[in-house]
Amino acid sequence: MDNRSSEDEHQSELVAPSTPSDYLEQDSTSSATESLPDNQEDVAGPSTIPTRCPQPSPGPDPTPRYGGRKRKGKKTQVMEAVEKGLDRIFHHEAASGGDYMRYERDRLEWEKETERNRMDFERCRFDFEMRRMEAEERRSRENRELIMQLFQCLRPTAFPSTTPFNYSPYPSYFAPSEVQFGPPAPSDTPVSHPKQQSHPHSLP
């Protein structure tokens, strides 16, 4: 009978404690029994010397955290954030693809219109320059003709004419056929000279 009771006590000591207070009680009893000698164990009874025991390590927290899942590593979180950002960018580009194409079409139309207007302006400017050059050339030609006409009208008769077909010399007093060069030819009839009128102040 005594052997059975000692075995039960020994088995109860081997059973693991269920709470932290059981840990403390078991450690205190074990330290007290080890410190007392064998002959004083029955006399002194359980020891009341306080002993410092290490705190038991806490077990896993039963309450779920992070939405009922384990916390992921930092690298995994960064990769997920990058993937989400890329998905958002792709979605935005797909949603705004029509606007971008319309913008590009409008830009191309504007560039074509600008180039067409520039070509029209250059053509008009070239036509204006050509007409201006023609007008200046015509004006200079007319000025030359006017200067030549004025020179022909105002030039002295001694200078030869630059345009003979337009030159008409000033008529002389005698006709060219009446002009006689050298002494007159002798003739039987004397030449009658008109009577010279005496000047009123001349001597007789």
PDB file of N, CA and C in Angstrom, residues 46-129:
ATOM      1  N   PRO A  46       8.080  21.237   4.482  1.00  0.00           N
ATOM      2  CA  PRO A  46       8.335  22.046   3.253  1.00  0.00           C
ATOM      3  C   PRO A  46       9.063  23.327   3.610  1.00  0.00           C
ATOM      4  N   SER A  47      10.049  23.662   2.816  1.00  0.00           N
ATOM      5  CA  SER A  47      10.867  24.851   3.055  1.00  0.00           C
ATOM      6  C   SER A  47      10.125  26.092   2.597  1.00  0.00           C
ATOM      7  N   THR A  48      10.350  27.189   3.325  1.00  0.00           N
ATOM      8  CA  THR A  48       9.729  28.471   2.966  1.00  0.00           C
ATOM      9  C   THR A  48      10.747  29.474   2.455  1.00  0.00           C
ATOM     10  N   ILE A  49      11.979  29.011   2.079  1.00  0.00           N
ATOM     11  CA  ILE A  49      13.006  29.927   1.561  1.00  0.00           C
ATOM     12  C   ILE A  49      12.609  30.361   0.151  1.00  0.00           C
ATOM     13  N   PRO A  50      12.482  31.688  -0.097  1.00  0.00           N
ATOM     14  CA  PRO A  50      12.076  32.118  -1.464  1.00  0.00           C
ATOM     15  C   PRO A  50      13.213  31.912  -2.447  1.00  0.00           C
ATOM     16  N   THR A  51      12.908  31.364  -3.553  1.00  0.00           N
ATOM     17  CA  THR A  51      13.894  31.146  -4.632  1.00  0.00           C
ATOM     18  C   THR A  51      13.434  31.869  -5.892  1.00  0.00           C
ATOM     19  N   ARG A  52      14.427  32.350  -6.662  1.00  0.00           N
ATOM     20  CA  ARG A  52      14.114  33.072  -7.917  1.00  0.00           C
ATOM     21  C   ARG A  52      14.198  32.093  -9.070  1.00  0.00           C
ATOM     22  N   CYS A  53      13.078  31.930  -9.731  1.00  0.00           N
ATOM     23  CA  CYS A  53      13.034  31.002 -10.867  1.00  0.00           C
ATOM     24  C   CYS A  53      12.888  31.785 -12.168  1.00  0.00           C
ATOM     25  N   PRO A  54      13.411  31.302 -13.270  1.00  0.00           N
ATOM     26  CA  PRO A  54      13.260  32.005 -14.563  1.00  0.00           C
ATOM     27  C   PRO A  54      11.823  31.966 -15.040  1.00  0.00           C
ATOM     28  N   GLN A  55      11.433  33.070 -15.698  1.00  0.00           N
ATOM     29  CA  GLN A  55      10.077  33.136 -16.238  1.00  0.00           C
ATOM     30  C   GLN A  55       9.941  32.168 -17.404  1.00  0.00           C
ATOM     31  N   PRO A  56       8.831  31.446 -17.431  1.00  0.00           N
ATOM     32  CA  PRO A  56       8.643  30.519 -18.561  1.00  0.00           C
ATOM     33  C   PRO A  56       8.443  31.290 -19.864  1.00  0.00           C
ATOM     34  N   SER A  57       8.907  30.709 -20.965  1.00  0.00           N
ATOM     35  CA  SER A  57       8.752  31.350 -22.285  1.00  0.00           C
ATOM     36  C   SER A  57       7.292  31.287 -22.697  1.00  0.00           C
ATOM     37  N   PRO A  58       6.744  32.391 -23.134  1.00  0.00           N
ATOM     38  CA  PRO A  58       5.330  32.363 -23.546  1.00  0.00           C
ATOM     39  C   PRO A  58       5.157  31.545 -24.809  1.00  0.00           C
ATOM     40  N   GLY A  59       4.073  30.871 -24.887  1.00  0.00           N
ATOM     41  CA  GLY A  59       3.763  30.071 -26.061  1.00  0.00           C
ATOM     42  C   GLY A  59       3.242  30.924 -27.202  1.00  0.00           C
ATOM     43  N   PRO A  60       2.878  30.307 -28.283  1.00  0.00           N
ATOM     44  CA  PRO A  60       2.337  31.060 -29.428  1.00  0.00           C
ATOM     45  C   PRO A  60       1.026  31.742 -29.074  1.00  0.00           C
ATOM     46  N   ASP A  61       0.883  32.979 -29.566  1.00  0.00           N
ATOM     47  CA  ASP A  61      -0.331  33.748 -29.284  1.00  0.00           C
ATOM     48  C   ASP A  61      -1.487  33.145 -30.065  1.00  0.00           C
ATOM     49  N   PRO A  62      -2.547  32.722 -29.340  1.00  0.00           N
ATOM     50  CA  PRO A  62      -3.664  32.108 -30.081  1.00  0.00           C
ATOM     51  C   PRO A  62      -4.463  33.109 -30.898  1.00  0.00           C
ATOM     52  N   THR A  63      -4.393  34.411 -30.571  1.00  0.00           N
ATOM     53  CA  THR A  63      -5.197  35.395 -31.321  1.00  0.00           C
ATOM     54  C   THR A  63      -4.549  35.649 -32.678  1.00  0.00           C
ATOM     55  N   PRO A  64      -5.287  35.554 -33.761  1.00  0.00           N
ATOM     56  CA  PRO A  64      -4.703  35.764 -35.106  1.00  0.00           C
ATOM     57  C   PRO A  64      -4.391  37.238 -35.337  1.00  0.00           C
ATOM     58  N   ARG A  65      -3.300  37.501 -36.000  1.00  0.00           N
ATOM     59  CA  ARG A  65      -2.921  38.853 -36.373  1.00  0.00           C
ATOM     60  C   ARG A  65      -2.775  38.946 -37.893  1.00  0.00           C
ATOM     61  N   TYR A  66      -2.737  40.252 -38.391  1.00  0.00           N
ATOM     62  CA  TYR A  66      -2.600  40.523 -39.823  1.00  0.00           C
ATOM     63  C   TYR A  66      -3.695  39.847 -40.629  1.00  0.00           C
ATOM     64  N   GLY A  67      -4.923  39.966 -40.141  1.00  0.00           N
ATOM     65  CA  GLY A  67      -6.047  39.416 -40.897  1.00  0.00           C
ATOM     66  C   GLY A  67      -6.088  37.908 -40.906  1.00  0.00           C
ATOM     67  N   GLY A  68      -5.652  37.246 -39.839  1.00  0.00           N
ATOM     68  CA  GLY A  68      -5.724  35.798 -39.780  1.00  0.00           C
ATOM     69  C   GLY A  68      -4.630  35.096 -40.546  1.00  0.00           C
ATOM     70  N   ARG A  69      -3.570  35.811 -40.978  1.00  0.00           N
ATOM     71  CA  ARG A  69      -2.478  35.195 -41.728  1.00  0.00           C
ATOM     72  C   ARG A  69      -1.152  35.587 -41.089  1.00  0.00           C
ATOM     73  N   LYS A  70      -0.146  34.863 -41.421  1.00  0.00           N
ATOM     74  CA  LYS A  70       1.167  35.172 -40.897  1.00  0.00           C
ATOM     75  C   LYS A  70       1.753  36.394 -41.602  1.00  0.00           C
ATOM     76  N   ARG A  71       2.597  37.079 -40.883  1.00  0.00           N
ATOM     77  CA  ARG A  71       3.237  38.261 -41.458  1.00  0.00           C
ATOM     78  C   ARG A  71       4.262  37.832 -42.502  1.00  0.00           C
ATOM     79  N   LYS A  72       4.179  38.495 -43.670  1.00  0.00           N
ATOM     80  CA  LYS A  72       5.074  38.148 -44.758  1.00  0.00           C
ATOM     81  C   LYS A  72       6.372  38.930 -44.636  1.00  0.00           C
ATOM     82  N   GLY A  73       7.366  38.463 -45.367  1.00  0.00           N
ATOM     83  CA  GLY A  73       8.650  39.137 -45.352  1.00  0.00           C
ATOM     84  C   GLY A  73       8.600  40.475 -46.070  1.00  0.00           C
ATOM     85  N   LYS A  74       9.617  41.291 -45.813  1.00  0.00           N
ATOM     86  CA  LYS A  74       9.650  42.631 -46.406  1.00  0.00           C
ATOM     87  C   LYS A  74       9.803  42.561 -47.918  1.00  0.00           C
ATOM     88  N   LYS A  75      10.589  41.630 -48.416  1.00  0.00           N
ATOM     89  CA  LYS A  75      10.773  41.495 -49.853  1.00  0.00           C
ATOM     90  C   LYS A  75       9.466  41.150 -50.546  1.00  0.00           C
ATOM     91  N   THR A  76       8.696  40.250 -49.925  1.00  0.00           N
ATOM     92  CA  THR A  76       7.403  39.889 -50.514  1.00  0.00           C
ATOM     93  C   THR A  76       6.464  41.082 -50.536  1.00  0.00           C
ATOM     94  N   GLN A  77       6.458  41.867 -49.473  1.00  0.00           N
ATOM     95  CA  GLN A  77       5.595  43.051 -49.447  1.00  0.00           C
ATOM     96  C   GLN A  77       6.001  44.056 -50.528  1.00  0.00           C
ATOM     97  N   VAL A  78       7.303  44.239 -50.709  1.00  0.00           N
ATOM     98  CA  VAL A  78       7.766  45.178 -51.746  1.00  0.00           C
ATOM     99  C   VAL A  78       7.362  44.691 -53.129  1.00  0.00           C
ATOM    100  N   MET A  79       7.514  43.399 -53.387  1.00  0.00           N
ATOM    101  CA  MET A  79       7.142  42.855 -54.695  1.00  0.00           C
ATOM    102  C   MET A  79       5.649  43.009 -54.949  1.00  0.00           C
ATOM    103  N   GLU A  80       4.845  42.752 -53.927  1.00  0.00           N
ATOM    104  CA  GLU A  80       3.401  42.924 -54.091  1.00  0.00           C
ATOM    105  C   GLU A  80       3.046  44.384 -54.360  1.00  0.00           C
ATOM    106  N   ALA A  81       3.710  45.313 -53.662  1.00  0.00           N
ATOM    107  CA  ALA A  81       3.439  46.734 -53.897  1.00  0.00           C
ATOM    108  C   ALA A  81       3.825  47.138 -55.317  1.00  0.00           C
ATOM    109  N   VAL A  82       4.956  46.615 -55.804  1.00  0.00           N
ATOM    110  CA  VAL A  82       5.379  46.928 -57.178  1.00  0.00           C
ATOM    111  C   VAL A  82       4.390  46.372 -58.187  1.00  0.00           C
ATOM    112  N   GLU A  83       3.935  45.140 -57.967  1.00  0.00           N
ATOM    113  CA  GLU A  83       2.964  44.550 -58.883  1.00  0.00           C
ATOM    114  C   GLU A  83       1.652  45.331 -58.889  1.00  0.00           C
ATOM    115  N   LYS A  84       1.216  45.755 -57.726  1.00  0.00           N
ATOM    116  CA  LYS A  84      -0.016  46.548 -57.669  1.00  0.00           C
ATOM    117  C   LYS A  84       0.154  47.877 -58.401  1.00  0.00           C
ATOM    118  N   GLY A  85       1.322  48.510 -58.210  1.00  0.00           N
ATOM    119  CA  GLY A  85       1.567  49.773 -58.909  1.00  0.00           C
ATOM    120  C   GLY A  85       1.591  49.595 -60.417  1.00  0.00           C
ATOM    121  N   LEU A  86       2.227  48.520 -60.892  1.00  0.00           N
ATOM    122  CA  LEU A  86       2.257  48.263 -62.330  1.00  0.00           C
ATOM    123  C   LEU A  86       0.873  47.968 -62.873  1.00  0.00           C
ATOM    124  N   ASP A  87       0.101  47.185 -62.135  1.00  0.00           N
ATOM    125  CA  ASP A  87      -1.267  46.905 -62.573  1.00  0.00           C
ATOM    126  C   ASP A  87      -2.087  48.186 -62.661  1.00  0.00           C
ATOM    127  N   ARG A  88      -1.899  49.075 -61.686  1.00  0.00           N
ATOM    128  CA  ARG A  88      -2.631  50.340 -61.712  1.00  0.00           C
ATOM    129  C   ARG A  88      -2.222  51.196 -62.916  1.00  0.00           C
ATOM    130  N   ILE A  89      -0.925  51.202 -63.207  1.00  0.00           N
ATOM    131  CA  ILE A  89      -0.443  51.984 -64.358  1.00  0.00           C
ATOM    132  C   ILE A  89      -0.980  51.416 -65.661  1.00  0.00           C
ATOM    133  N   PHE A  90      -0.936  50.086 -65.805  1.00  0.00           N
ATOM    134  CA  PHE A  90      -1.447  49.469 -67.028  1.00  0.00           C
ATOM    135  C   PHE A  90      -2.939  49.722 -67.194  1.00  0.00           C
ATOM    136  N   HIS A  91      -3.658  49.653 -66.089  1.00  0.00           N
ATOM    137  CA  HIS A  91      -5.094  49.907 -66.163  1.00  0.00           C
ATOM    138  C   HIS A  91      -5.369  51.353 -66.573  1.00  0.00           C
ATOM    139  N   HIS A  92      -4.590  52.273 -66.017  1.00  0.00           N
ATOM    140  CA  HIS A  92      -4.776  53.686 -66.372  1.00  0.00           C
ATOM    141  C   HIS A  92      -4.448  53.931 -67.844  1.00  0.00           C
ATOM    142  N   GLU A  93      -3.368  53.299 -68.342  1.00  0.00           N
ATOM    143  CA  GLU A  93      -3.020  53.475 -69.751  1.00  0.00           C
ATOM    144  C   GLU A  93      -4.076  52.868 -70.663  1.00  0.00           C
ATOM    145  N   ALA A  94      -4.600  51.704 -70.260  1.00  0.00           N
ATOM    146  CA  ALA A  94      -5.648  51.097 -71.082  1.00  0.00           C
ATOM    147  C   ALA A  94      -6.905  51.948 -71.090  1.00  0.00           C
ATOM    148  N   ALA A  95      -7.208  52.580 -69.943  1.00  0.00           N
ATOM    149  CA  ALA A  95      -8.408  53.420 -69.882  1.00  0.00           C
ATOM    150  C   ALA A  95      -8.231  54.710 -70.667  1.00  0.00           C
ATOM    151  N   SER A  96      -7.011  55.265 -70.633  1.00  0.00           N
ATOM    152  CA  SER A  96      -6.765  56.536 -71.324  1.00  0.00           C
ATOM    153  C   SER A  96      -6.112  56.342 -72.684  1.00  0.00           C
ATOM    154  N   GLY A  97      -6.135  55.145 -73.226  1.00  0.00           N
ATOM    155  CA  GLY A  97      -5.531  54.924 -74.542  1.00  0.00           C
ATOM    156  C   GLY A  97      -6.247  55.684 -75.638  1.00  0.00           C
ATOM    157  N   GLY A  98      -7.571  55.759 -75.578  1.00  0.00           N
ATOM    158  CA  GLY A  98      -8.325  56.503 -76.582  1.00  0.00           C
ATOM    159  C   GLY A  98      -8.011  57.985 -76.552  1.00  0.00           C
ATOM    160  N   ASP A  99      -7.888  58.542 -75.355  1.00  0.00           N
ATOM    161  CA  ASP A  99      -7.550  59.966 -75.244  1.00  0.00           C
ATOM    162  C   ASP A  99      -6.160  60.243 -75.802  1.00  0.00           C
ATOM    163  N   TYR A 100      -5.222  59.350 -75.544  1.00  0.00           N
ATOM    164  CA  TYR A 100      -3.864  59.565 -76.056  1.00  0.00           C
ATOM    165  C   TYR A 100      -3.833  59.515 -77.580  1.00  0.00           C
ATOM    166  N   MET A 101      -4.549  58.548 -78.158  1.00  0.00           N
ATOM    167  CA  MET A 101      -4.588  58.459 -79.617  1.00  0.00           C
ATOM    168  C   MET A 101      -5.261  59.676 -80.221  1.00  0.00           C
ATOM    169  N   ARG A 102      -6.314  60.163 -79.583  1.00  0.00           N
ATOM    170  CA  ARG A 102      -6.979  61.362 -80.089  1.00  0.00           C
ATOM    171  C   ARG A 102      -6.057  62.575 -79.992  1.00  0.00           C
ATOM    172  N   TYR A 103      -5.307  62.642 -78.902  1.00  0.00           N
ATOM    173  CA  TYR A 103      -4.350  63.750 -78.762  1.00  0.00           C
ATOM    174  C   TYR A 103      -3.278  63.693 -79.849  1.00  0.00           C
ATOM    175  N   GLU A 104      -2.752  62.510 -80.131  1.00  0.00           N
ATOM    176  CA  GLU A 104      -1.747  62.382 -81.179  1.00  0.00           C
ATOM    177  C   GLU A 104      -2.322  62.747 -82.542  1.00  0.00           C
ATOM    178  N   ARG A 105      -3.566  62.350 -82.813  1.00  0.00           N
ATOM    179  CA  ARG A 105      -4.190  62.687 -84.090  1.00  0.00           C
ATOM    180  C   ARG A 105      -4.358  64.190 -84.231  1.00  0.00           C
ATOM    181  N   ASP A 106      -4.805  64.828 -83.154  1.00  0.00           N
ATOM    182  CA  ASP A 106      -4.962  66.292 -83.196  1.00  0.00           C
ATOM    183  C   ASP A 106      -3.616  66.987 -83.371  1.00  0.00           C
ATOM    184  N   ARG A 107      -2.592  66.459 -82.734  1.00  0.00           N
ATOM    185  CA  ARG A 107      -1.268  67.078 -82.873  1.00  0.00           C
ATOM    186  C   ARG A 107      -0.746  66.961 -84.304  1.00  0.00           C
ATOM    187  N   LEU A 108      -0.942  65.798 -84.928  1.00  0.00           N
ATOM    188  CA  LEU A 108      -0.508  65.633 -86.311  1.00  0.00           C
ATOM    189  C   LEU A 108      -1.281  66.556 -87.250  1.00  0.00           C
ATOM    190  N   GLU A 109      -2.585  66.697 -87.029  1.00  0.00           N
ATOM    191  CA  GLU A 109      -3.375  67.605 -87.855  1.00  0.00           C
ATOM    192  C   GLU A 109      -2.897  69.043 -87.691  1.00  0.00           C
ATOM    193  N   TRP A 110      -2.583  69.419 -86.449  1.00  0.00           N
ATOM    194  CA  TRP A 110      -2.103  70.784 -86.217  1.00  0.00           C
ATOM    195  C   TRP A 110      -0.763  71.025 -86.909  1.00  0.00           C
ATOM    196  N   GLU A 111       0.128  70.032 -86.871  1.00  0.00           N
ATOM    197  CA  GLU A 111       1.416  70.187 -87.541  1.00  0.00           C
ATOM    198  C   GLU A 111       1.238  70.298 -89.051  1.00  0.00           C
ATOM    199  N   LYS A 112       0.330  69.498 -89.625  1.00  0.00           N
ATOM    200  CA  LYS A 112       0.081  69.594 -91.065  1.00  0.00           C
ATOM    201  C   LYS A 112      -0.481  70.959 -91.430  1.00  0.00           C
ATOM    202  N   GLU A 113      -1.429  71.445 -90.640  1.00  0.00           N
ATOM    203  CA  GLU A 113      -2.017  72.755 -90.912  1.00  0.00           C
ATOM    204  C   GLU A 113      -0.962  73.861 -90.797  1.00  0.00           C
ATOM    205  N   THR A 114      -0.096  73.764 -89.798  1.00  0.00           N
ATOM    206  CA  THR A 114       0.959  74.765 -89.645  1.00  0.00           C
ATOM    207  C   THR A 114       1.918  74.745 -90.826  1.00  0.00           C
ATOM    208  N   GLU A 115       2.300  73.560 -91.276  1.00  0.00           N
ATOM    209  CA  GLU A 115       3.200  73.466 -92.430  1.00  0.00           C
ATOM    210  C   GLU A 115       2.535  73.992 -93.694  1.00  0.00           C
ATOM    211  N   ARG A 116       1.249  73.700 -93.858  1.00  0.00           N
ATOM    212  CA  ARG A 116       0.537  74.200 -95.035  1.00  0.00           C
ATOM    213  C   ARG A 116       0.451  75.722 -95.015  1.00  0.00           C
ATOM    214  N   ASN A 117       0.175  76.298 -93.864  1.00  0.00           N
ATOM    215  CA  ASN A 117       0.119  77.761 -93.758  1.00  0.00           C
ATOM    216  C   ASN A 117       1.488  78.385 -94.024  1.00  0.00           C
ATOM    217  N   ARG A 118       2.537  77.732 -93.548  1.00  0.00           N
ATOM    218  CA  ARG A 118       3.875  78.264 -93.795  1.00  0.00           C
ATOM    219  C   ARG A 118       4.225  78.241 -95.272  1.00  0.00           C
ATOM    220  N   MET A 119       3.839  77.156 -95.969  1.00  0.00           N
ATOM    221  CA  MET A 119       4.099  77.080 -97.400  1.00  0.00           C
ATOM    222  C   MET A 119       3.314  78.142 -98.159  1.00  0.00           C
ATOM    223  N   ASP A 120       2.061  78.369 -97.774  1.00  0.00           N
ATOM    224  CA  ASP A 120       1.269  79.423 -98.420  1.00  0.00           C
ATOM    225  C   ASP A 120       1.899  80.791 -98.195  1.00  0.00           C
ATOM    226  N   PHE A 121       2.365  81.033 -96.985  1.00  0.00           N
ATOM    227  CA  PHE A 121       2.997  82.322 -96.699  1.00  0.00           C
ATOM    228  C   PHE A 121       4.268  82.507 -97.521  1.00  0.00           C
ATOM    229  N   GLU A 122       5.079  81.459 -97.643  1.00  0.00           N
ATOM    230  CA  GLU A 122       6.299  81.560 -98.438  1.00  0.00           C
ATOM    231  C   GLU A 122       5.977  81.799 -99.911  1.00  0.00           C
ATOM    232  N   ARG A 123       4.940  81.143-100.422  1.00  0.00           N
ATOM    233  CA  ARG A 123       4.573  81.342-101.823  1.00  0.00           C
ATOM    234  C   ARG A 123       4.087  82.770-102.062  1.00  0.00           C
ATOM    235  N   CYS A 124       3.266  83.287-101.158  1.00  0.00           N
ATOM    236  CA  CYS A 124       2.789  84.670-101.298  1.00  0.00           C
ATOM    237  C   CYS A 124       3.951  85.656-101.193  1.00  0.00           C
ATOM    238  N   ARG A 125       4.862  85.390-100.296  1.00  0.00           N
ATOM    239  CA  ARG A 125       6.026  86.285-100.150  1.00  0.00           C
ATOM    240  C   ARG A 125       6.897  86.248-101.400  1.00  0.00           C
ATOM    241  N   PHE A 126       7.087  85.068-101.997  1.00  0.00           N
ATOM    242  CA  PHE A 126       7.877  84.964-103.224  1.00  0.00           C
ATOM    243  C   PHE A 126       7.203  85.714-104.367  1.00  0.00           C
ATOM    244  N   ASP A 127       5.882  85.572-104.502  1.00  0.00           N
ATOM    245  CA  ASP A 127       5.163  86.302-105.554  1.00  0.00           C
ATOM    246  C   ASP A 127       5.287  87.806-105.354  1.00  0.00           C
ATOM    247  N   PHE A 128       5.177  88.251-104.114  1.00  0.00           N
ATOM    248  CA  PHE A 128       5.297  89.681-103.848  1.00  0.00           C
ATOM    249  C   PHE A 128       6.690  90.191-104.206  1.00  0.00           C
ATOM    250  N   GLU A 129       7.732  89.435-103.870  1.00  0.00           N
ATOM    251  CA  GLU A 129       9.091  89.856-104.198  1.00  0.00           C
ATOM    252  C   GLU A 129       9.301  89.905-105.708  1.00  0.00           C
TER     253      GLU A 129
END
